[in-house]
Amino acid sequence: MTSPPTRSPRPSLRRRLLLLLLVPMGVLLVLDALLSYGVALTYSNRVHDQDLREDTQSLAMMVGNLQPGDELSPQARFLLEYDPDGRSYFSVRSRLHGLLAGNGTLPQPTQMPPIDARPILYDTRLAKRPLRAAAMQIEATREPGDSLVVSFAETLHDRHEQARDILLMATVMQTLLIVCVLSVVWFGVGRGLRVLEPLTARLAARSHELSPIDAADVPAEIQPLTRTIDALFGRLRNMLALHDRFIADAAHQLRTPLTGLSLHVEHALAESRPEAVNEALQHIQQLTRRAARTSAQLLALTRAQAPSLDTGESRLLDLARLVPDTVAQRVHEAIRAGVDLGYEGAPGTWPIIGDAASLGDLLDNLIDNAMRYAGRGSVVTVKLGGHADGSCCLSVEDNGPGVPAELLPRLSERFFRAAGNNEEGSGLGLAIVQRIAERHQARLTCSLIAPHGLRVEVCFPPLDAPRPPSSGDQDRHDDSA
């Protein structure tokens, strides 16, 4: 029987802050210990060097009249024998008679100091033991013309031991200080995190509310988090508004064809004559097509209105290849509808950054709108060209009845259809085109053609133009606010 997997502990902000402080403080403690030891050793050397000079001067005063075979005075012997560990060494040398006294053969300094000058300090070794020594030269009192070199040395043990004692005291104090600091930080972080409690309480008290949570009492350090949450709430509000709008639009647009379907089905069931049943089935077929087209248009509008997310679908496209291919796919449908559908394109390539599927929906809706409202026997022309500023323009022209000039600004509104037009439609074609154009930072314009007809033009910005956030996203945010 396998044991359940252990769950990793939940990350703690307080513990993370403490670790982030503990590691640098540990490094600083080690560096400070090294620095403290260096300073303590320097101080200890300075004190011991001063004592070494004074001891050498005292010894020189006591042995100034020493001759070969003489014994040291009791004062000099006491000075030399105070160290029971044997870590001190001395020698008294006569320039004429050699070594007069000493407890070891001390190496002499490389440069002899002048007579009665201050003792000089130098480093030397005796039996592989490092020593610190002081030496001075005095004039012999009993024998004129002779001089004595008095040397006094000691091992480095006392110096290092004193430096270690100082380091130990400093390290203990600094460690206690760091522990106190970390305790204060632990307590302070806990107290500081309490400022999040009002925000937590507000979020816990919500049920389905998606209003912004950023307020004046939110600390500046977590404002990026609250703003990110507010942006997420905004996208959710837009998606919910889009969902509600789709349901309302579907209910509004499908109610009529579904009601008609129900009536014609009842009529077909009530009639026994074949011609009446056949007529009802024809009406049912027309209404079914209308409902299917309306559903497809509603789905296309919903996709066009959805927030513009960076999904990697946008890429470099050549409209000089995309547009003719799309027009060619509609030629057979145009022939059946009795419409002369053609294409006129300027030579060269017309590159843009966009989504091929969305641009296909845009052109399909432009062609469908022109063919549907221009009517049988009309001419519909798809044109592709550019302007002097480098923008690429796609237009669809027809020689149909057109619309009154005052209605041109309203053609891209949802469910808007010009009065007096008997052609069935959902009024969503140009609304879909408008939304797709906005997502590509393109500009949609509608204009009349003399003597009659309508031109719908979509102009895409040049490739090197800056691409600001889609205005369609801003409109959707304003509509759902």
CSV table of C-alpha atoms in Angstrom, one decimal:
chain,number,residue,atom,x,y,z
A,1,MET,CA,0.0,0.0,0.0
A,2,THR,CA,1.5,3.2,-1.1
A,3,SER,CA,1.6,6.1,1.3
A,4,PRO,CA,-0.1,9.4,0.2
A,5,PRO,CA,2.3,11.9,-1.2
A,6,THR,CA,3.6,14.4,1.3
A,7,ARG,CA,2.5,18.0,0.6
A,8,SER,CA,5.2,20.6,0.5
A,9,PRO,CA,4.9,23.3,3.1
A,10,ARG,CA,3.1,26.5,2.0
A,11,PRO,CA,5.6,29.3,1.3
A,12,SER,CA,5.8,31.9,4.1
A,13,LEU,CA,6.5,35.5,3.4
A,14,ARG,CA,7.7,36.0,6.9
A,15,ARG,CA,10.1,33.0,6.7
A,16,ARG,CA,11.3,34.1,3.3
A,17,LEU,CA,12.1,37.6,4.6
A,18,LEU,CA,13.9,36.2,7.6
A,19,LEU,CA,16.0,33.9,5.4
A,20,LEU,CA,16.8,36.8,3.1
A,21,LEU,CA,18.1,38.7,6.1
A,22,LEU,CA,19.8,35.8,7.9
A,23,VAL,CA,22.1,34.8,5.0
A,24,PRO,CA,23.5,38.3,4.5
A,25,MET,CA,23.9,38.8,8.2
A,26,GLY,CA,25.7,35.5,8.5
A,27,VAL,CA,28.1,36.6,5.8
A,28,LEU,CA,28.5,40.0,7.4
A,29,LEU,CA,29.2,38.3,10.7
A,30,VAL,CA,32.0,36.2,9.2
A,31,LEU,CA,33.5,39.3,7.5
A,32,ASP,CA,33.2,41.3,10.7
A,33,ALA,CA,34.9,38.5,12.6
A,34,LEU,CA,37.9,38.5,10.2
A,35,LEU,CA,38.1,42.3,10.4
A,36,SER,CA,37.8,42.2,14.2
A,37,TYR,CA,40.5,39.6,14.5
A,38,GLY,CA,42.8,41.7,12.3
A,39,VAL,CA,42.1,44.9,14.3
A,40,ALA,CA,42.5,43.0,17.6
A,41,LEU,CA,45.8,41.5,16.4
A,42,THR,CA,47.1,44.9,15.3
A,43,TYR,CA,46.2,46.3,18.7
A,44,SER,CA,47.8,43.4,20.5
A,45,ASN,CA,51.0,43.7,18.5
A,46,ARG,CA,51.2,47.4,19.2
A,47,VAL,CA,50.8,46.9,23.0
A,48,HIS,CA,53.3,44.0,23.1
A,49,ASP,CA,55.8,45.9,20.9
A,50,GLN,CA,55.7,48.8,23.3
A,51,ASP,CA,56.2,46.5,26.3
A,52,LEU,CA,59.1,44.8,24.4
A,53,ARG,CA,60.9,48.1,23.9
A,54,GLU,CA,60.5,49.0,27.5
A,55,ASP,CA,61.7,45.6,28.7
A,56,THR,CA,64.8,45.9,26.4
A,57,GLN,CA,65.6,49.3,27.7
A,58,SER,CA,65.2,48.1,31.3
A,59,LEU,CA,67.5,45.1,30.6
A,60,ALA,CA,70.0,47.4,29.0
A,61,MET,CA,70.2,49.6,32.1
A,62,MET,CA,70.7,46.6,34.3
A,63,VAL,CA,73.6,45.0,32.3
A,64,GLY,CA,75.5,48.1,31.3
A,65,ASN,CA,78.5,47.2,33.4
A,66,LEU,CA,78.4,43.5,32.7
A,67,GLN,CA,81.8,41.8,32.1
A,68,PRO,CA,82.7,38.3,31.0
A,69,GLY,CA,82.1,35.8,33.8
A,70,ASP,CA,79.8,38.2,35.7
A,71,GLU,CA,76.4,37.1,37.0
A,72,LEU,CA,73.2,39.0,36.2
A,73,SER,CA,71.9,41.2,39.0
A,74,PRO,CA,68.8,39.9,40.9
A,75,GLN,CA,66.7,42.7,39.3
A,76,ALA,CA,67.7,41.6,35.8
A,77,ARG,CA,67.1,37.9,36.6
A,78,PHE,CA,63.6,38.7,37.9
A,79,LEU,CA,62.8,40.6,34.7
A,80,LEU,CA,64.0,37.7,32.6
A,81,GLU,CA,62.4,34.9,34.6
A,82,TYR,CA,58.9,36.3,35.0
A,83,ASP,CA,57.7,34.2,32.1
A,84,PRO,CA,57.5,30.6,33.5
A,85,ASP,CA,56.3,29.2,30.1
A,86,GLY,CA,59.7,29.9,28.5
A,87,ARG,CA,58.3,32.2,25.8
A,88,SER,CA,60.9,35.0,26.3
A,89,TYR,CA,64.5,35.0,25.1
A,90,PHE,CA,67.3,37.5,25.7
A,91,SER,CA,71.0,37.9,24.9
A,92,VAL,CA,73.7,40.4,25.9
A,93,ARG,CA,76.6,40.5,23.4
A,94,SER,CA,79.9,42.5,23.7
A,95,ARG,CA,81.5,43.8,20.6
A,96,LEU,CA,84.9,42.7,22.0
A,97,HIS,CA,84.0,39.6,24.0
A,98,GLY,CA,81.0,38.1,22.3
A,99,LEU,CA,78.0,36.6,24.2
A,100,LEU,CA,78.0,37.6,27.8
A,101,ALA,CA,74.6,36.2,28.9
A,102,GLY,CA,71.4,34.8,27.4
A,103,ASN,CA,69.0,31.9,27.3
A,104,GLY,CA,69.2,31.3,23.6
A,105,THR,CA,71.1,32.2,20.5
A,106,LEU,CA,69.0,35.0,19.2
A,107,PRO,CA,69.7,36.2,15.6
A,108,GLN,CA,70.9,39.7,15.5
A,109,PRO,CA,69.2,42.4,13.5
A,110,THR,CA,70.4,43.0,10.0
A,111,GLN,CA,71.2,46.6,10.8
A,112,MET,CA,72.6,47.5,14.2
A,113,PRO,CA,71.0,50.5,15.9
A,114,PRO,CA,73.2,53.4,17.0
A,115,ILE,CA,74.5,53.5,20.6
A,116,ASP,CA,71.9,54.6,23.1
A,117,ALA,CA,69.3,54.9,20.3
A,118,ARG,CA,65.7,53.7,20.8
A,119,PRO,CA,65.4,49.9,20.5
A,120,ILE,CA,64.5,48.6,17.0
A,121,LEU,CA,61.9,45.9,16.4
A,122,TYR,CA,62.4,43.0,14.0
A,123,ASP,CA,60.9,39.6,13.2
A,124,THR,CA,63.1,36.5,13.5
A,125,ARG,CA,63.0,32.8,14.2
A,126,LEU,CA,64.6,30.5,16.8
A,127,ALA,CA,64.4,26.8,16.4
A,128,LYS,CA,61.6,27.3,13.8
A,129,ARG,CA,59.6,29.3,16.3
A,130,PRO,CA,58.6,32.8,15.0
A,131,LEU,CA,59.7,35.6,17.4
A,132,ARG,CA,59.2,39.3,17.8
A,133,ALA,CA,62.5,40.9,19.0
A,134,ALA,CA,63.8,44.2,20.1
A,135,ALA,CA,67.5,45.2,20.1
A,136,MET,CA,69.5,48.3,21.3
A,137,GLN,CA,73.2,49.1,21.6
A,138,ILE,CA,74.7,50.7,24.7
A,139,GLU,CA,78.2,51.7,25.7
A,140,ALA,CA,80.0,49.4,28.2
A,141,THR,CA,80.7,51.3,31.4
A,142,ARG,CA,83.7,49.2,32.7
A,143,GLU,CA,85.7,49.0,29.5
A,144,PRO,CA,85.9,52.1,27.3
A,145,GLY,CA,85.7,51.4,23.6
A,146,ASP,CA,83.4,48.4,24.0
A,147,SER,CA,79.6,48.3,23.4
A,148,LEU,CA,76.9,45.9,24.4
A,149,VAL,CA,74.0,44.7,22.2
A,150,VAL,CA,71.0,43.8,24.3
A,151,SER,CA,68.3,41.7,22.6
A,152,PHE,CA,65.0,40.7,24.0
A,153,ALA,CA,62.5,38.5,22.2
A,154,GLU,CA,59.2,36.8,22.8
A,155,THR,CA,57.0,34.3,21.0
A,156,LEU,CA,53.7,35.4,19.2
A,157,HIS,CA,51.5,33.2,21.5
A,158,ASP,CA,50.4,35.9,23.8
A,159,ARG,CA,49.6,38.3,21.0
A,160,HIS,CA,47.4,35.8,19.2
A,161,GLU,CA,45.8,34.7,22.4
A,162,GLN,CA,44.9,38.3,23.3
A,163,ALA,CA,43.5,38.9,19.8
A,164,ARG,CA,41.4,35.7,20.1
A,165,ASP,CA,40.0,36.8,23.4
A,166,ILE,CA,39.0,40.2,21.9
A,167,LEU,CA,37.5,38.4,18.9
A,168,LEU,CA,35.5,36.0,21.1
A,169,MET,CA,34.0,38.9,23.1
A,170,ALA,CA,33.1,40.8,20.0
A,171,THR,CA,31.6,37.8,18.2
A,172,VAL,CA,29.4,36.9,21.2
A,173,MET,CA,28.1,40.5,21.4
A,174,GLN,CA,27.5,40.7,17.6
A,175,THR,CA,25.8,37.3,17.5
A,176,LEU,CA,23.5,38.4,20.3
A,177,LEU,CA,22.8,41.6,18.4
A,178,ILE,CA,21.9,39.7,15.2
A,179,VAL,CA,19.6,37.5,17.1
A,180,CYS,CA,17.9,40.5,18.6
A,181,VAL,CA,17.6,42.1,15.2
A,182,LEU,CA,16.1,39.0,13.6
A,183,SER,CA,13.7,38.7,16.5
A,184,VAL,CA,12.6,42.4,16.0
A,185,VAL,CA,12.3,41.7,12.2
A,186,TRP,CA,10.2,38.6,12.8
A,187,PHE,CA,7.9,40.6,15.1
A,188,GLY,CA,7.9,43.6,12.9
A,189,VAL,CA,7.0,41.6,9.7
A,190,GLY,CA,4.2,39.9,11.6
A,191,ARG,CA,2.8,43.3,12.7
A,192,GLY,CA,3.4,44.8,9.3
A,193,LEU,CA,1.5,42.1,7.5
A,194,ARG,CA,-1.6,43.0,9.5
A,195,VAL,CA,-2.2,45.9,7.1
A,196,LEU,CA,-3.4,43.2,4.7
A,197,GLU,CA,-6.2,42.2,7.0
A,198,PRO,CA,-8.7,44.9,5.8
A,199,LEU,CA,-8.1,43.8,2.2
A,200,THR,CA,-8.5,40.1,3.1
A,201,ALA,CA,-11.7,40.9,4.9
A,202,ARG,CA,-13.1,42.9,1.9
A,203,LEU,CA,-12.4,40.0,-0.4
A,204,ALA,CA,-13.8,37.4,2.0
A,205,ALA,CA,-17.0,39.4,2.3
A,206,ARG,CA,-17.6,39.4,-1.5
A,207,SER,CA,-19.9,37.0,-3.2
A,208,HIS,CA,-20.1,37.7,-6.9
A,209,GLU,CA,-18.9,41.3,-6.9
A,210,LEU,CA,-16.1,42.1,-9.4
A,211,SER,CA,-15.5,45.7,-8.6
A,212,PRO,CA,-11.9,46.9,-8.1
A,213,ILE,CA,-10.2,46.1,-4.8
A,214,ASP,CA,-7.5,48.7,-4.9
A,215,ALA,CA,-8.2,51.4,-2.3
A,216,ALA,CA,-6.5,54.0,-0.2
A,217,ASP,CA,-5.6,51.6,2.6
A,218,VAL,CA,-3.8,49.2,0.2
A,219,PRO,CA,0.0,49.4,0.9
A,220,ALA,CA,2.1,50.6,-2.0
A,221,GLU,CA,4.2,47.4,-2.0
A,222,ILE,CA,1.2,45.2,-3.0
A,223,GLN,CA,-0.4,47.6,-5.3
A,224,PRO,CA,1.0,45.8,-8.4
A,225,LEU,CA,-0.8,42.6,-7.1
A,226,THR,CA,-4.1,44.4,-6.5
A,227,ARG,CA,-3.9,46.1,-9.9
A,228,THR,CA,-3.3,42.8,-11.5
A,229,ILE,CA,-6.3,41.4,-9.7
A,230,ASP,CA,-8.4,44.4,-10.8
A,231,ALA,CA,-7.3,43.9,-14.4
A,232,LEU,CA,-8.4,40.2,-14.1
A,233,PHE,CA,-11.7,41.4,-12.6
A,234,GLY,CA,-12.1,43.8,-15.5
A,235,ARG,CA,-11.5,41.0,-18.1
A,236,LEU,CA,-14.0,38.8,-16.2
A,237,ARG,CA,-16.6,41.7,-16.3
A,238,ASN,CA,-16.0,42.1,-20.0
A,239,MET,CA,-16.4,38.4,-20.6
A,240,LEU,CA,-19.6,38.2,-18.5
A,241,ALA,CA,-21.0,41.3,-20.2
A,242,LEU,CA,-20.2,39.7,-23.6
A,243,HIS,CA,-21.8,36.5,-22.4
A,244,ASP,CA,-25.0,38.3,-21.3
A,245,ARG,CA,-25.0,40.4,-24.5
A,246,PHE,CA,-24.7,37.3,-26.6
A,247,ILE,CA,-27.7,35.7,-24.7
A,248,ALA,CA,-29.8,38.8,-25.1
A,249,ASP,CA,-28.9,39.1,-28.8
A,250,ALA,CA,-29.6,35.5,-29.5
A,251,ALA,CA,-32.9,35.7,-27.7
A,252,HIS,CA,-33.8,38.9,-29.7
A,253,GLN,CA,-32.7,37.6,-33.1
A,254,LEU,CA,-33.8,34.0,-32.9
A,255,ARG,CA,-37.2,34.7,-31.4
A,256,THR,CA,-38.8,35.7,-34.7
A,257,PRO,CA,-37.5,32.8,-36.9
A,258,LEU,CA,-38.3,30.3,-34.1
A,259,THR,CA,-41.8,31.6,-33.7
A,260,GLY,CA,-42.2,31.4,-37.5
A,261,LEU,CA,-40.9,27.9,-37.6
A,262,SER,CA,-43.4,26.9,-34.9
A,263,LEU,CA,-46.3,28.5,-36.8
A,264,HIS,CA,-45.4,26.8,-40.1
A,265,VAL,CA,-44.9,23.4,-38.5
A,266,GLU,CA,-48.4,23.7,-37.0
A,267,HIS,CA,-49.7,24.8,-40.4
A,268,ALA,CA,-48.1,21.8,-42.1
A,269,LEU,CA,-49.5,19.5,-39.5
A,270,ALA,CA,-53.0,20.9,-39.8
A,271,GLU,CA,-53.1,20.9,-43.7
A,272,SER,CA,-53.7,17.7,-45.6
A,273,ARG,CA,-53.2,19.2,-49.1
A,274,PRO,CA,-49.7,18.5,-50.5
A,275,GLU,CA,-49.2,21.9,-52.0
A,276,ALA,CA,-49.9,23.6,-48.6
A,277,VAL,CA,-47.5,21.2,-46.8
A,278,ASN,CA,-44.9,21.9,-49.5
A,279,GLU,CA,-45.4,25.7,-49.1
A,280,ALA,CA,-45.0,25.4,-45.3
A,281,LEU,CA,-41.8,23.3,-45.7
A,282,GLN,CA,-40.4,26.0,-48.0
A,283,HIS,CA,-41.1,28.6,-45.4
A,284,ILE,CA,-39.5,26.4,-42.7
A,285,GLN,CA,-36.4,26.0,-44.9
A,286,GLN,CA,-36.1,29.7,-45.3
A,287,LEU,CA,-36.5,30.4,-41.6
A,288,THR,CA,-34.0,27.6,-40.8
A,289,ARG,CA,-31.5,29.2,-43.1
A,290,ARG,CA,-32.2,32.6,-41.5
A,291,ALA,CA,-31.8,31.2,-38.0
A,292,ALA,CA,-28.5,29.4,-39.0
A,293,ARG,CA,-27.1,32.6,-40.5
A,294,THR,CA,-28.2,34.7,-37.5
A,295,SER,CA,-26.5,32.2,-35.2
A,296,ALA,CA,-23.3,32.3,-37.3
A,297,GLN,CA,-23.4,36.1,-37.3
A,298,LEU,CA,-23.9,36.2,-33.6
A,299,LEU,CA,-20.9,33.9,-33.0
A,300,ALA,CA,-18.8,35.9,-35.4
A,301,LEU,CA,-19.7,39.1,-33.6
A,302,THR,CA,-18.9,37.5,-30.2
A,303,ARG,CA,-15.5,36.4,-31.4
A,304,ALA,CA,-14.8,39.8,-32.8
A,305,GLN,CA,-15.8,41.5,-29.5
A,306,ALA,CA,-13.8,39.1,-27.3
A,307,PRO,CA,-10.8,40.7,-25.6
A,308,SER,CA,-7.8,40.9,-27.8
A,309,LEU,CA,-5.4,38.4,-26.2
A,310,ASP,CA,-1.9,37.8,-27.5
A,311,THR,CA,-2.3,34.2,-28.6
A,312,GLY,CA,0.3,34.3,-31.3
A,313,GLU,CA,-2.3,34.1,-34.1
A,314,SER,CA,-1.2,37.5,-35.6
A,315,ARG,CA,1.5,37.2,-38.2
A,316,LEU,CA,2.7,38.8,-41.4
A,317,LEU,CA,0.1,38.5,-44.1
A,318,ASP,CA,0.0,39.5,-47.8
A,319,LEU,CA,-3.5,40.9,-48.7
A,320,ALA,CA,-2.5,40.6,-52.3
A,321,ARG,CA,-2.8,36.8,-51.9
A,322,LEU,CA,-5.5,36.6,-49.2
A,323,VAL,CA,-8.1,38.8,-50.8
A,324,PRO,CA,-8.2,37.2,-54.3
A,325,ASP,CA,-8.4,33.8,-52.7
A,326,THR,CA,-11.4,34.8,-50.6
A,327,VAL,CA,-13.1,36.5,-53.5
A,328,ALA,CA,-12.7,33.4,-55.7
A,329,GLN,CA,-14.4,31.3,-53.1
A,330,ARG,CA,-17.5,33.5,-53.3
A,331,VAL,CA,-17.8,33.6,-57.1
A,332,HIS,CA,-20.1,30.5,-57.5
A,333,GLU,CA,-22.4,31.9,-54.8
A,334,ALA,CA,-22.5,35.3,-56.5
A,335,ILE,CA,-23.4,33.6,-59.8
A,336,ARG,CA,-26.3,31.9,-58.2
A,337,ALA,CA,-27.4,35.2,-56.6
A,338,GLY,CA,-27.2,36.9,-60.0
A,339,VAL,CA,-24.4,39.3,-58.8
A,340,ASP,CA,-21.4,40.2,-60.9
A,341,LEU,CA,-18.5,39.8,-58.3
A,342,GLY,CA,-15.1,41.0,-59.4
A,343,TYR,CA,-11.7,42.0,-58.0
A,344,GLU,CA,-9.3,44.9,-58.8
A,345,GLY,CA,-5.9,44.9,-57.1
A,346,ALA,CA,-2.9,47.2,-57.4
A,347,PRO,CA,0.3,45.4,-58.4
A,348,GLY,CA,2.8,44.4,-55.8
A,349,THR,CA,2.5,43.0,-52.3
A,350,TRP,CA,0.4,44.5,-49.5
A,351,PRO,CA,1.8,43.2,-46.2
A,352,ILE,CA,0.0,43.7,-42.8
A,353,ILE,CA,0.1,42.2,-39.4
A,354,GLY,CA,-3.1,40.3,-38.7
A,355,ASP,CA,-5.0,37.1,-38.2
A,356,ALA,CA,-5.9,35.4,-41.4
A,357,ALA,CA,-9.2,33.8,-40.0
A,358,SER,CA,-10.5,37.1,-38.7
A,359,LEU,CA,-9.6,38.9,-41.9
A,360,GLY,CA,-11.4,36.2,-43.9
A,361,ASP,CA,-14.5,36.9,-41.7
A,362,LEU,CA,-14.1,40.6,-42.4
A,363,LEU,CA,-14.0,40.2,-46.2
A,364,ASP,CA,-16.8,37.6,-46.2
A,365,ASN,CA,-19.1,39.9,-44.3
A,366,LEU,CA,-18.3,42.9,-46.6
A,367,ILE,CA,-19.0,40.8,-49.7
A,368,ASP,CA,-22.1,39.2,-48.2
A,369,ASN,CA,-23.4,42.6,-47.1
A,370,ALA,CA,-22.9,44.1,-50.6
A,371,MET,CA,-24.4,41.1,-52.4
A,372,ARG,CA,-27.4,40.9,-50.1
A,373,TYR,CA,-28.4,44.6,-50.2
A,374,ALA,CA,-27.3,45.5,-53.7
A,375,GLY,CA,-29.6,42.8,-55.1
A,376,ARG,CA,-29.9,40.6,-58.2
A,377,GLY,CA,-28.3,42.1,-61.3
A,378,SER,CA,-25.9,44.3,-59.3
A,379,VAL,CA,-22.1,44.7,-59.7
A,380,VAL,CA,-19.9,44.2,-56.6
A,381,THR,CA,-16.2,45.0,-56.9
A,382,VAL,CA,-13.5,44.2,-54.3
A,383,LYS,CA,-10.6,46.6,-54.6
A,384,LEU,CA,-7.1,46.5,-53.0
A,385,GLY,CA,-4.7,49.4,-53.0
A,386,GLY,CA,-2.8,51.9,-50.8
A,387,HIS,CA,-2.4,55.5,-49.8
A,388,ALA,CA,0.7,57.8,-49.9
A,389,ASP,CA,1.2,57.3,-46.2
A,390,GLY,CA,1.9,53.6,-46.7
A,391,SER,CA,-1.4,52.3,-45.4
A,392,CYS,CA,-3.2,49.4,-47.2
A,393,CYS,CA,-6.9,49.8,-48.1
A,394,LEU,CA,-9.4,47.1,-48.8
A,395,SER,CA,-12.8,48.3,-50.2
A,396,VAL,CA,-16.0,46.7,-51.5
A,397,GLU,CA,-18.2,48.7,-53.8
A,398,ASP,CA,-21.6,48.0,-55.2
A,399,ASN,CA,-24.0,49.8,-57.5
A,400,GLY,CA,-27.1,49.0,-55.4
A,401,PRO,CA,-29.6,51.5,-54.0
A,402,GLY,CA,-27.2,52.7,-51.3
A,403,VAL,CA,-28.5,54.4,-48.1
A,404,PRO,CA,-29.4,57.9,-47.1
A,405,ALA,CA,-26.3,60.0,-46.3
A,406,GLU,CA,-27.5,60.7,-42.8
A,407,LEU,CA,-27.5,57.0,-42.0
A,408,LEU,CA,-23.9,56.3,-43.0
A,409,PRO,CA,-22.5,56.7,-39.5
A,410,ARG,CA,-24.9,54.1,-38.1
A,411,LEU,CA,-24.2,51.3,-40.6
A,412,SER,CA,-21.7,49.7,-38.2
A,413,GLU,CA,-24.2,49.6,-35.3
A,414,ARG,CA,-25.4,46.2,-34.1
A,415,PHE,CA,-28.8,45.1,-35.6
A,416,PHE,CA,-29.1,48.4,-37.6
A,417,ARG,CA,-30.8,48.1,-41.0
A,418,ALA,CA,-31.7,50.9,-43.3
A,419,ALA,CA,-35.4,51.5,-43.6
A,420,GLY,CA,-37.0,50.5,-46.9
A,421,ASN,CA,-34.7,47.6,-47.5
A,422,ASN,CA,-36.8,44.4,-47.9
A,423,GLU,CA,-33.8,42.1,-47.9
A,424,GLU,CA,-33.6,39.8,-44.9
A,425,GLY,CA,-30.6,40.3,-42.7
A,426,SER,CA,-29.4,40.4,-39.1
A,427,GLY,CA,-27.9,43.8,-39.2
A,428,LEU,CA,-24.6,42.4,-37.8
A,429,GLY,CA,-22.4,42.3,-40.9
A,430,LEU,CA,-20.8,45.7,-40.7
A,431,ALA,CA,-20.8,45.5,-36.9
A,432,ILE,CA,-18.6,42.4,-37.2
A,433,VAL,CA,-16.4,44.2,-39.7
A,434,GLN,CA,-16.0,47.2,-37.4
A,435,ARG,CA,-14.9,45.1,-34.5
A,436,ILE,CA,-12.4,43.1,-36.6
A,437,ALA,CA,-11.0,46.3,-38.0
A,438,GLU,CA,-10.6,47.8,-34.5
A,439,ARG,CA,-8.6,44.7,-33.4
A,440,HIS,CA,-6.2,45.3,-36.3
A,441,GLN,CA,-6.0,49.0,-35.6
A,442,ALA,CA,-7.7,49.6,-39.0
A,443,ARG,CA,-10.2,52.4,-39.9
A,444,LEU,CA,-13.6,51.6,-41.3
A,445,THR,CA,-15.4,54.2,-43.5
A,446,CYS,CA,-18.6,54.1,-45.5
A,447,SER,CA,-19.4,56.4,-48.4
A,448,LEU,CA,-21.9,56.8,-51.2
A,449,ILE,CA,-20.9,56.4,-54.9
A,450,ALA,CA,-22.4,58.5,-57.6
A,451,PRO,CA,-25.0,58.1,-59.1
A,452,HIS,CA,-25.9,55.4,-56.6
A,453,GLY,CA,-24.2,52.6,-54.7
A,454,LEU,CA,-22.1,52.2,-51.5
A,455,ARG,CA,-18.4,51.8,-50.8
A,456,VAL,CA,-17.1,50.3,-47.5
A,457,GLU,CA,-13.4,50.7,-47.0
A,458,VAL,CA,-11.0,49.3,-44.4
A,459,CYS,CA,-7.6,51.0,-44.2
A,460,PHE,CA,-4.8,49.2,-42.3
A,461,PRO,CA,-1.9,51.1,-40.8
A,462,PRO,CA,1.6,50.8,-42.2
A,463,LEU,CA,3.8,48.1,-40.8
A,464,ASP,CA,6.2,50.6,-39.2
A,465,ALA,CA,3.4,52.5,-37.5
A,466,PRO,CA,3.1,52.2,-33.7
A,467,ARG,CA,0.4,49.8,-32.6
A,468,PRO,CA,-1.6,51.3,-29.6
A,469,PRO,CA,-4.0,49.1,-27.6
A,470,SER,CA,-7.1,48.3,-29.6
A,471,SER,CA,-9.8,50.9,-29.3
A,472,GLY,CA,-12.3,48.1,-29.5
A,473,ASP,CA,-11.1,46.7,-26.2
A,474,GLN,CA,-11.5,50.2,-24.7
A,475,ASP,CA,-15.1,50.4,-26.1
A,476,ARG,CA,-15.9,47.1,-24.6
A,477,HIS,CA,-14.6,48.1,-21.3
A,478,ASP,CA,-16.7,51.3,-21.4
A,479,ASP,CA,-19.8,49.4,-22.4
A,480,SER,CA,-19.5,46.9,-19.6
A,481,ALA,CA,-18.5,49.4,-16.8
